[in-house]
Structure formats: structure tokens, C-alpha cells
Amino acid sequence: MTELDLKLVGHNAVRLDGLEKITATAKYADDIDLGPGMLYAAILGSPYAHATIKSINTSDAEQVPGVHAVLSGQDCPGTCGLYLKDSQLFARDRVRYVGQQVAAVVASSQGIADKAISLVKVEYEPLPVLQDPLEALKPDAVLIHPDLGDYEVVPWLYPQPGTNIAHLRKIRKGDVEKAFEEADYILEDWYHIPHVVHAPIETHVSAALYTFDGRLTMWNSTQSPHTQRNILANVLNLKHKDVRIITPYVGGGFGGKAGVNMEVIAAACAMKVPGHPVKIRYSRKDEFQNTSQRQELKAYVKMGVKNDGTIVALKHQLFWDVGASAEYGSNVVNATGFSATGPYRIPNVWIDSYAIYTNRPPCGAYRGFGYSEFHFGIESHIDRIAKALNMDPVEFRKKNAIQEGDTVAYGVEMGPTGILKCIDEVAKAIEWGKESKSDDVNRVRGKGFALVWKAPAMPANESSAAFIKFNEDASINILVSGMELGQGFMTAMGKIAAEELGLPLEKVRVELPDTDRNPYEWQTVASHVTWSCGNAVRRAAIDARNQIINVVSIAHHIEEADLYLEDGTVKCHAKPDFALPLEEFVINGIQMSDGTFRGGPVLGRGSFMPEFTSAKVDPETGMGGHPNVHYTTGAGAVEIEIDKETGRVRVLRMAEAFDAGKAINPDLVKGQIEGGFVQGLGTALWEEVIFDEEGRIRNPNFTDYKIPTSLDAPREMHSIIVEVPQLDGPFGARGVGEHTMIPVMPAVANAIENALGIRIKSPPMTAEKIVQALKEETGKSL
Amino acid sequence: MKKEITLKLNGYETTVAVEPHEKLLDVLRDKLGVKSPKYGCGRGECGACSVLLNGKSVRTCIMYAVEADGQEIVTVEGLEKDGLTPLQESFLAHNSFQCGFCAPGIIISATELLTSNPHPGEEEIREAIAGNLCRCTGYGSVVDAIVDVTRSE
């Protein structure tokens, strides 16, 4: 199929979930009615960030009329975790962050549950609280997980028992020290990126029903139905076939609904009250405190260059605060460890990426998977070095940008990339080099640029699967377990199948996951489902097409090679008049002259797993494996205006370009770019979780933690798609969902520097910080 | 101490017994089966629970159900009773929403705006939906769809 032949892929269309969503028909987990037998849960959170639990007394709570069950750590053995099993369902021996679940009550009303939970008595003995990853690294620091050596862990993570280090990923490429000696200019500095939250508008919701036949059914707002099934079956000692995860639409994920979170508590509660569904809907405060946050990062960057602008060496040490659990966040640390060069060709690289436990809430996947955080330091550094060398920062980037065939930090060749085209397109859209002035003398303008790369962070054997069911009228239902999070997954899968099967999009439905019915998908994370599940769907469509062509070939005595599908019919190259509508036979078969039938229901099957990846690397150097499937690259820029009196920053214009390989849904890719940009803008200018000295969150609501509104978004947004095909992607596609927020923080920091000459090394770059920095500058010059 | 309240809900008179502390959002969703208003914050900050009360948008997560006694409530289910509104058609054509969770609230706010001001400028539109938080879209596709409706009418 050539580019010109594509009828759906690469063309805009109304999204498949559009009508459900604009009519408010779309069901989210909290919209599922579970009947009058439903019970309510209340959860007791720890008031301490770090303490041992001396005793838990639930007897008063159990006496309250209407209470069906009280649960605490004693009732729930086992540990949970995606990569490192360091997480307990309820805290057993100690609590490690404020809000950590200690007990739960299940009762006939929320009021009764709330009253009973207040009667659970817990005796704590406070321990020292660690909130700074660098403090937690000190040899005399209190151990947050004294049993770290006993936890189950995947073989490619390296916890260090007797310390607070949950994982350390090292890269040693070339000879960094020698390269620094030979460099003409070296810049070293620290950058600090605080915790932020995902803030999906829908909070976490989980409903669970355990029945007397031994089955557990759940309705969860999640990105990971099969991963949840796997973890829950293991920790609750159930068979996988008896755990059913149904996932209605998700009201925003951004990584926060990846893996398992509070669902395990809903499941544990339900198993105590067979026959009664139990629903837990998190409050907004719970969502801040008890789901997962983005890691805090303290990064040391040392970069050496030649006078001609060639980067020769990078030492990058990343000290990640992963909070009280590294069950998922350890892989953020791992993935960024491999990629913390940014999209640059650097011959000598030293990277240490530390996952460090603290007494803050557990951290995990967040759109960008750590790349937003480390790009802030790298891209700030790149601008500062360009300035020191008296080079244009865009030219400096172009000179060093990684190209196909270059060697990445872990020794593997870089794949196809349109990064140079992305740079040129963004520079053009933002009018790089053209000075822009405000009419208001109190306001100054500036432009800032940043590059991006990101690979999906996945186990080497992640996989996707798909079924395509034909119906009597030749419409199809596609069964997959990738999750429509809003990114356009359904529309992409529908187009890929319809393109291969010669069907109009109106004949296609893509079903939301139900682990009883839909085939396996690892998780909808890592911006990988368009690529991975798209490959599975394409294979399923080709499988169905082969079945169709085979039966028509047999029944009509036509060579298979002469048959093809178009406009819902089977056609023949050799006989232009031949056109057999699919609805005549895709269920009921084709009747032969003797009255018998050939064929039967057409059911396509496809699965996909990359077979070239390996996590087996030398722990001391990071070399020897192939941890990533590919990188998506791109560029972003902003033009900002700053009010010098108030310090307020407004983004007047933004431009971002990404190499999507092939945009299956071009308009929805642009939606990802705009949405990712504005989410990134929140983290650049306003968003920061603020903790008090005891480790309590001081701003767990949208009044005190501001996310961008319609008034904050730039009025001029240039969303640019570049297409250098990914040869193993469906129609050449690779993912772009997460990448779109990565350039924003550094581009804004670089624009502030461009406008005012001040360098801010820690977002959010609030008005207050800018005014403060201006005062310090003025103080210096006086 | 339940109190019976009567609402005109999406065109029909409806009676329901409520506790004095019950929020209008919970009564609509759990007792009356109207699911378009969503819980997002419980503090009136995000706008996902918005409905039209006597034609004005209100945050049902911070309003007691008893306060709505005798009044008229319209939700998205009521707006579309006779088919999609031009605003919904425009949101559909523009692929305005992604996860869709904020969509009902934004439809309510935009409907309220266009009822009182059929030809608002872009800044008025942005102001009108500024109380509806959306984490997915960056708002451009939402604003574009509303602008389009004002042009076609």
C-alpha cells in the first residue's frame, strides 16, 4: 500500500469516541450503578510521614451498627509492585508517608463508614522524616525500607540494601575525565525540579465485587487492566481467569492511572464482604496525597565542549526522590538513566541515576516518564553553553543533534529521526532570530527553544494483542485492551483496521477493555500503543483479510493473488466486474452449487511483541543490551512576555514539532501537542506540591495548586507534524503523546533568560521567583 | 430527617427525598440517575459538576440539594433531548475533547454564555469557560468550536 492509496490513515476524521463524549453518554467508572447492595468504604491514612506502628485496635469500629468489615495490615499479607515489590496494601509495621493507608472500614453507608473509621485506634512511634533525596543518601540517614534486600524485584533493577537507594542506573561510555581535560569550555551546575501531580479531572475510582463463586470483578479508572489483573491475582491469591477488570472510559490518566494503586484496597475490601460491591472514589485531596506524584529531581550537569561548538563530554548525576515506594518510579529512574544525554551526539558520557526513598508520597509514571525533568537541566545547559561560545542556541543544537546511525549512550545505533526538520519548522513558526518588542515599556519579550527525545520505557517483552470480529452487516468490533485516555487510541486502531480491510470508518467500533473478553495488552503507557497495539491490530486485520480472500478464492475458483478488498467488497484484478459484498458471507459463508457452505464467521487475530529488545546490560556501564525500541524526537519553542513589575509571564506564542513517523490521526496528534504543551506550561509557571516540615501536603486542591485555565493557554499555537517513518511501526507510526510536554519547562526558562538575562534553575518559574531574581540582578549591578 | 424536594429536571417534574446535608451533585447522580455532572474536586474549583439552575450555571458539588427545591435544572441530558445542539455538533466536528470528563461542564458553561450573548468574542469565550478545568486539550480545540458556532448562527 503506498502513501497515496491510504484512505483513512493520515486523514482527519471525527473521533470514534466523539459522539459518546459530547452527549455525556460516555460512562466513567463512577457512572456505573452497582445496585442497592453496594457498600461504602472509608480509609484511615497515617498522620505521620515516618513512624513505626506499635498497635492497631479496630474493636470499637467493628461494634458500630452497619459496619460489615474492618481491615488493616494484619488482614492483608503480601506486597505489591510493578517492578519492585516494596508496597503493602495497608501499612503493617511502619508508615512511610502522610496519608499512607493503615485501615479501612466497609459499611452500609458512607456516614457509618466515616464514623467507624474515626474509632480505629493506632499507636505510632515517630521516626525521623526524610524529605530531601540528598539527605537520604547520607550514610547516617534513617532507613525507610530496612528490608529492601528481601523484596522481589525484576532482574534489571539494582536495589542497594542498607541504604535508601532503590535503584542506581549507571552509564559509562568513553572516557569522560579525559574528554573534560581536552574540552575548551566546561559548564557545571545543579537544577531542581519539584514534585507535581497529574491532576486528571476524574479522580481515581475503583469498584469491586467478590462473589461466592470465587470471582473478583472490578470497574476501575485505569490505564492498565491486564497489569492490574496480574498484580491483583498474585497478591490476592486468585486465578487470573477469575479476576475480571472492566475499564470504562478514563477521565484523564497522564500516567497517574498506570499500574496498580488504590484498586488493591477496593479489592481487599470486597473480598471481606462477598456478594456486595464496594466502591471507592478518591477525593481531590486523596488524589494529591494517595495516588502517585511526579518524582522530584536534583540534577548535577557537567558538560564539556570544543570552541567550534562540538559537545565532547557529559557527566549527569540524577538524584530522584521517588517517595516512600519505588514500585513503579524505579523504572522512571532506570529509563532516564539510559537517555539522560538528551537528543545529542556525545562521545563520552557518565550518568548516575539514583532512585532514592524519602517520606513523601510514592512517585510513579507521569507523562514524560522523567524526561521532562532531566531535559530541564540539559536544555538549560545547552542554551547557557551556546551563549558562552557566542553561538546561536538553535545552531548549536543543530550541530550536535543526534542523527540516524549515531551511537546513543548505551552503545546502540540511533534509528530514523526527523529532528533537524523539527528544529527548522519550529524556528520558522516562532520566527527565531526576529526580535519582538512590547508596546508597553514595562514589558519585555523573549524567545526560548528546546529539543526533546523520548523512548518508551517498557520491559523488553511488553506486548499487545487484538481480535477483530466481523458482524453480519460486515461492520466490525475490534477487541483490544489498550485504553482510550483521550489521546485518540480508538480512532487510531479503527483506522488501521479499516484501512487494511477496505472498510469505511463508520463500520468500525473499538471496544473498551474487559479482561474477560478482550485480549492482552501490557499497559497504555509509554506512548507505545499506537505503535505496539497498532501493529497487533494491523496483523489481526491482515489475518481477517486472508480468511476472507481464502474463502472467496475457494468458493469462486479465483487465485488469491487476484483478490483484494475495497469499499466493503471483495474485488478481483482479473475480473473488473467481480464485486462480492462482505455482508453476504462474513458470518454465514458462501453457498456452493451443491448447497453446502464454505467459510464461517471471520475472526481476525493479531499479536505483537518486539523481538529485538533486551534489558540485559552490564550494571556498571549500561552497555551490552538494547533497552529501548526507538526514540521519538522533536523540538519546541515559546515567545513570552514578562511584566517586569509583577514578574508575570505570559506565553504569546508556542510552536512544537514532533516526528510522528506517520500521524494516523493528524488532527488528534495536534491535539496532543496543544494539550501537552499547556500541561507543561502549568509545570513551568505554577505547579509545585508544597510540603510542610512534617511531610504534609499544604496545597492539595485546585485553589492552592493551580493548573492552567483557558485564560492561561497561549492564543497562538503552532502544532507541527514531521514524518520520517518508523519502519516497524504501523504505516510508519511512532508515539508522540508524552513528548509534547517535555520541551516546555526549559523553553520557558531559556525565554526568560533571553528576555531578562536571568537564569532560573528551578521551576515553577513563578512571578515571585522572577521578581526576586531581578532584584538580585539589580542589587549586583548597583 | 429527610425532606422531600421537587425539581423541574430536564423538563419533567421530579420529587426526591434528601437529607439536609446531601449535595445536589450526589442527589442528581445517585438518586436521580443523571450522570452528566461529574465529581472532580468537591470544592467548586473544577466545574465538572456544572448544571443550569434556572438558566444559570451552578456548581452542584457545593450546593445542597434542598436549596434546589422548586427550581428548574437542566443538564446535558436535557439540552440534547431533541437532538444535538449546534454547540454539541461543533464540539463533535472539531474533536474538541479528549478524555471527555470535563465536556458536560464545558457544554453547560458555553450554553449559558451563548444564551445571554450569542456573538461573544474569543476572550469572552475564554472567560466564560475559565472555571472549567480541562487537563487534556489545552483549550484551543474547545474555544475554536465555540467560536465556530457564533459565526454560523
Tab-separated table of C-alpha atoms in Angstrom, chain A residues 21-209:
chain	number	residue	atom	x	y	z
A	21	LYS	CA	-18.365	12.170	24.911
A	22	ILE	CA	-20.212	15.233	23.631
A	23	THR	CA	-23.581	13.662	24.510
A	24	ALA	CA	-22.383	12.746	28.030
A	25	THR	CA	-23.252	9.152	27.192
A	26	ALA	CA	-19.666	8.028	27.840
A	27	LYS	CA	-19.552	6.075	31.080
A	28	TYR	CA	-16.706	6.576	33.516
A	29	ALA	CA	-16.112	4.237	36.466
A	30	ASP	CA	-18.154	6.332	38.891
A	31	ASP	CA	-21.111	6.333	36.446
A	32	ILE	CA	-21.621	2.564	36.759
A	33	ASP	CA	-24.570	1.816	39.060
A	34	LEU	CA	-23.852	-1.157	41.264
A	35	GLY	CA	-27.265	-1.563	42.830
A	36	PRO	CA	-28.662	-1.222	46.350
A	37	GLY	CA	-26.325	-3.893	47.744
A	38	MET	CA	-23.343	-1.618	47.320
A	39	LEU	CA	-21.279	-0.861	50.397
A	40	TYR	CA	-19.080	2.117	51.164
A	41	ALA	CA	-15.520	2.274	52.345
A	42	ALA	CA	-13.628	4.763	54.478
A	43	ILE	CA	-9.860	4.674	54.690
A	44	LEU	CA	-7.635	5.730	57.577
A	45	GLY	CA	-4.448	7.468	56.495
A	46	SER	CA	-1.315	7.919	58.542
A	47	PRO	CA	-0.905	11.333	60.207
A	48	TYR	CA	2.873	10.758	60.271
A	49	ALA	CA	5.336	10.765	57.409
A	50	HIS	CA	7.502	8.182	59.145
A	51	ALA	CA	6.659	6.118	62.204
A	52	THR	CA	6.538	2.568	63.415
A	53	ILE	CA	3.091	1.165	64.139
A	54	LYS	CA	3.007	-0.077	67.737
A	55	SER	CA	-0.596	-1.305	67.681
A	56	ILE	CA	-3.883	-1.093	65.814
A	57	ASN	CA	-7.168	-1.551	67.664
A	58	THR	CA	-10.246	-1.955	65.488
A	59	SER	CA	-12.672	-3.373	68.065
A	60	ASP	CA	-14.651	-0.153	68.653
A	61	ALA	CA	-15.057	0.341	64.915
A	62	GLU	CA	-16.294	-3.213	64.480
A	63	GLN	CA	-19.096	-2.610	67.004
A	64	VAL	CA	-20.715	0.235	65.039
A	65	PRO	CA	-24.070	-0.932	63.614
A	66	GLY	CA	-23.907	-1.094	59.828
A	67	VAL	CA	-20.202	-1.942	59.700
A	68	HIS	CA	-19.582	-5.056	57.602
A	69	ALA	CA	-15.825	-5.293	57.843
A	70	VAL	CA	-12.741	-3.565	59.210
A	71	LEU	CA	-9.410	-4.216	57.535
A	72	SER	CA	-5.859	-3.407	58.451
A	73	GLY	CA	-2.393	-4.658	57.661
A	74	GLN	CA	-2.862	-7.880	59.663
A	75	ASP	CA	-5.663	-8.938	57.288
A	76	CYS	CA	-3.690	-8.258	54.139
A	77	PRO	CA	-0.378	-10.046	53.796
A	78	GLY	CA	1.770	-9.781	50.700
A	79	THR	CA	3.437	-6.961	48.877
A	80	CYS	CA	2.588	-5.171	45.656
A	81	GLY	CA	4.610	-3.565	42.965
A	82	LEU	CA	5.144	-3.436	39.267
A	83	TYR	CA	8.939	-3.649	39.201
A	84	LEU	CA	9.974	-3.695	42.866
A	85	LYS	CA	7.576	-5.176	45.421
A	86	ASP	CA	8.072	-2.666	48.216
A	87	SER	CA	4.456	-1.664	48.743
A	88	GLN	CA	1.995	-3.047	51.297
A	89	LEU	CA	-1.799	-2.992	50.825
A	90	PHE	CA	-2.122	-1.441	54.277
A	91	ALA	CA	0.894	-0.375	56.273
A	92	ARG	CA	1.832	-3.224	58.593
A	93	ASP	CA	4.892	-2.413	60.660
A	94	ARG	CA	5.561	1.191	59.736
A	95	VAL	CA	4.119	4.134	57.830
A	96	ARG	CA	6.335	5.903	55.323
A	97	TYR	CA	4.344	8.961	54.207
A	98	VAL	CA	1.493	11.101	55.412
A	99	GLY	CA	-1.780	9.593	54.266
A	100	GLN	CA	-0.471	6.055	53.785
A	101	GLN	CA	-3.403	3.697	54.229
A	102	VAL	CA	-3.452	1.980	57.603
A	103	ALA	CA	-7.002	0.642	57.904
A	104	ALA	CA	-10.373	0.641	56.148
A	105	VAL	CA	-13.988	0.213	57.158
A	106	VAL	CA	-16.680	-1.193	54.877
A	107	ALA	CA	-20.189	-0.175	55.868
A	108	SER	CA	-23.719	0.216	54.606
A	109	SER	CA	-23.398	3.995	54.207
A	110	GLN	CA	-20.581	6.482	53.792
A	111	GLY	CA	-21.662	8.160	57.022
A	112	ILE	CA	-21.346	4.940	59.015
A	113	ALA	CA	-18.014	4.118	57.390
A	114	ASP	CA	-16.678	7.585	58.201
A	115	LYS	CA	-17.856	7.352	61.822
A	116	ALA	CA	-16.408	3.874	62.326
A	117	ILE	CA	-13.022	4.706	60.800
A	118	SER	CA	-12.629	7.502	63.347
A	119	LEU	CA	-12.841	4.825	66.069
A	120	VAL	CA	-9.862	2.835	64.792
A	121	LYS	CA	-7.043	3.427	67.254
A	122	VAL	CA	-3.460	3.335	66.015
A	123	GLU	CA	-0.447	3.823	68.245
A	124	TYR	CA	2.588	5.221	66.418
A	125	GLU	CA	6.175	5.866	67.388
A	126	PRO	CA	7.508	8.644	65.181
A	127	LEU	CA	10.785	8.203	63.286
A	128	PRO	CA	12.985	10.883	61.682
A	129	VAL	CA	11.403	12.219	58.493
A	130	LEU	CA	13.429	12.375	55.268
A	131	GLN	CA	12.234	14.786	52.597
A	132	ASP	CA	15.406	15.539	50.682
A	133	PRO	CA	16.938	12.873	48.435
A	134	LEU	CA	20.463	14.165	49.113
A	135	GLU	CA	19.888	13.906	52.882
A	136	ALA	CA	18.505	10.409	52.403
A	137	LEU	CA	21.744	9.392	50.667
A	138	LYS	CA	23.904	10.223	53.682
A	139	PRO	CA	25.402	7.184	55.448
A	140	ASP	CA	23.742	8.005	58.775
A	141	ALA	CA	20.276	8.596	57.293
A	142	VAL	CA	17.452	6.576	58.812
A	143	LEU	CA	16.488	3.625	56.600
A	144	ILE	CA	12.991	3.920	55.139
A	145	HIS	CA	12.984	0.317	53.899
A	146	PRO	CA	15.247	-1.712	56.230
A	147	ASP	CA	14.025	-4.874	54.422
A	148	LEU	CA	14.983	-3.621	50.960
A	149	GLY	CA	17.146	-6.702	50.357
A	150	ASP	CA	14.169	-9.021	50.838
A	151	TYR	CA	11.851	-7.509	48.239
A	152	GLU	CA	11.094	-9.238	44.958
A	153	VAL	CA	12.496	-7.196	42.056
A	154	VAL	CA	12.927	-7.518	38.288
A	155	PRO	CA	16.498	-8.549	37.382
A	156	TRP	CA	17.345	-5.261	35.698
A	157	LEU	CA	16.884	-3.058	38.780
A	158	TYR	CA	19.523	-2.940	41.491
A	159	PRO	CA	18.245	-2.042	44.986
A	160	GLN	CA	21.039	-1.397	47.488
A	161	PRO	CA	20.097	-2.901	50.871
A	162	GLY	CA	21.304	-0.950	53.890
A	163	THR	CA	20.791	2.366	52.065
A	164	ASN	CA	17.819	4.379	50.822
A	165	ILE	CA	18.776	3.637	47.209
A	166	ALA	CA	16.063	1.627	45.463
A	167	HIS	CA	17.943	1.574	42.158
A	168	LEU	CA	21.030	3.007	40.515
A	169	ARG	CA	21.412	3.044	36.750
A	170	LYS	CA	24.932	3.791	35.533
A	171	ILE	CA	26.140	4.639	32.054
A	172	ARG	CA	29.872	4.691	31.317
A	173	LYS	CA	30.703	5.465	27.722
A	174	GLY	CA	34.116	6.641	26.512
A	175	ASP	CA	36.483	8.467	28.848
A	176	VAL	CA	34.704	11.404	30.431
A	177	GLU	CA	37.570	12.687	32.559
A	178	LYS	CA	39.979	12.754	29.627
A	179	ALA	CA	37.378	14.483	27.458
A	180	PHE	CA	36.840	17.183	30.108
A	181	GLU	CA	40.606	17.761	30.175
A	182	GLU	CA	40.570	18.287	26.425
A	183	ALA	CA	37.427	20.440	26.352
A	184	ASP	CA	37.737	24.168	25.645
A	185	TYR	CA	34.799	25.114	27.843
A	186	ILE	CA	33.067	23.345	30.699
A	187	LEU	CA	29.848	24.323	32.490
A	188	GLU	CA	28.652	22.600	35.629
A	189	ASP	CA	25.574	23.361	37.682
A	190	TRP	CA	22.607	21.984	39.603
A	191	TYR	CA	18.930	22.020	38.630
A	192	HIS	CA	15.983	21.239	40.852
A	193	ILE	CA	12.557	20.121	39.678
A	194	PRO	CA	9.915	19.738	42.402
A	195	HIS	CA	7.082	17.248	42.759
A	196	VAL	CA	3.975	17.903	40.667
A	197	VAL	CA	0.751	15.938	40.307
A	198	HIS	CA	-1.113	14.581	37.308
A	199	ALA	CA	-4.390	16.268	38.248
A	200	PRO	CA	-6.727	14.368	35.945
A	201	ILE	CA	-10.179	15.899	36.364
A	202	GLU	CA	-11.564	12.456	37.196
A	203	THR	CA	-10.061	11.224	40.458
A	204	HIS	CA	-9.241	7.547	40.963
A	205	VAL	CA	-12.366	5.379	41.160
A	206	SER	CA	-12.475	1.656	41.799
A	207	ALA	CA	-15.438	-0.613	42.424
A	208	ALA	CA	-15.023	-4.274	43.300
A	209	LEU	CA	-17.372	-7.218	43.678
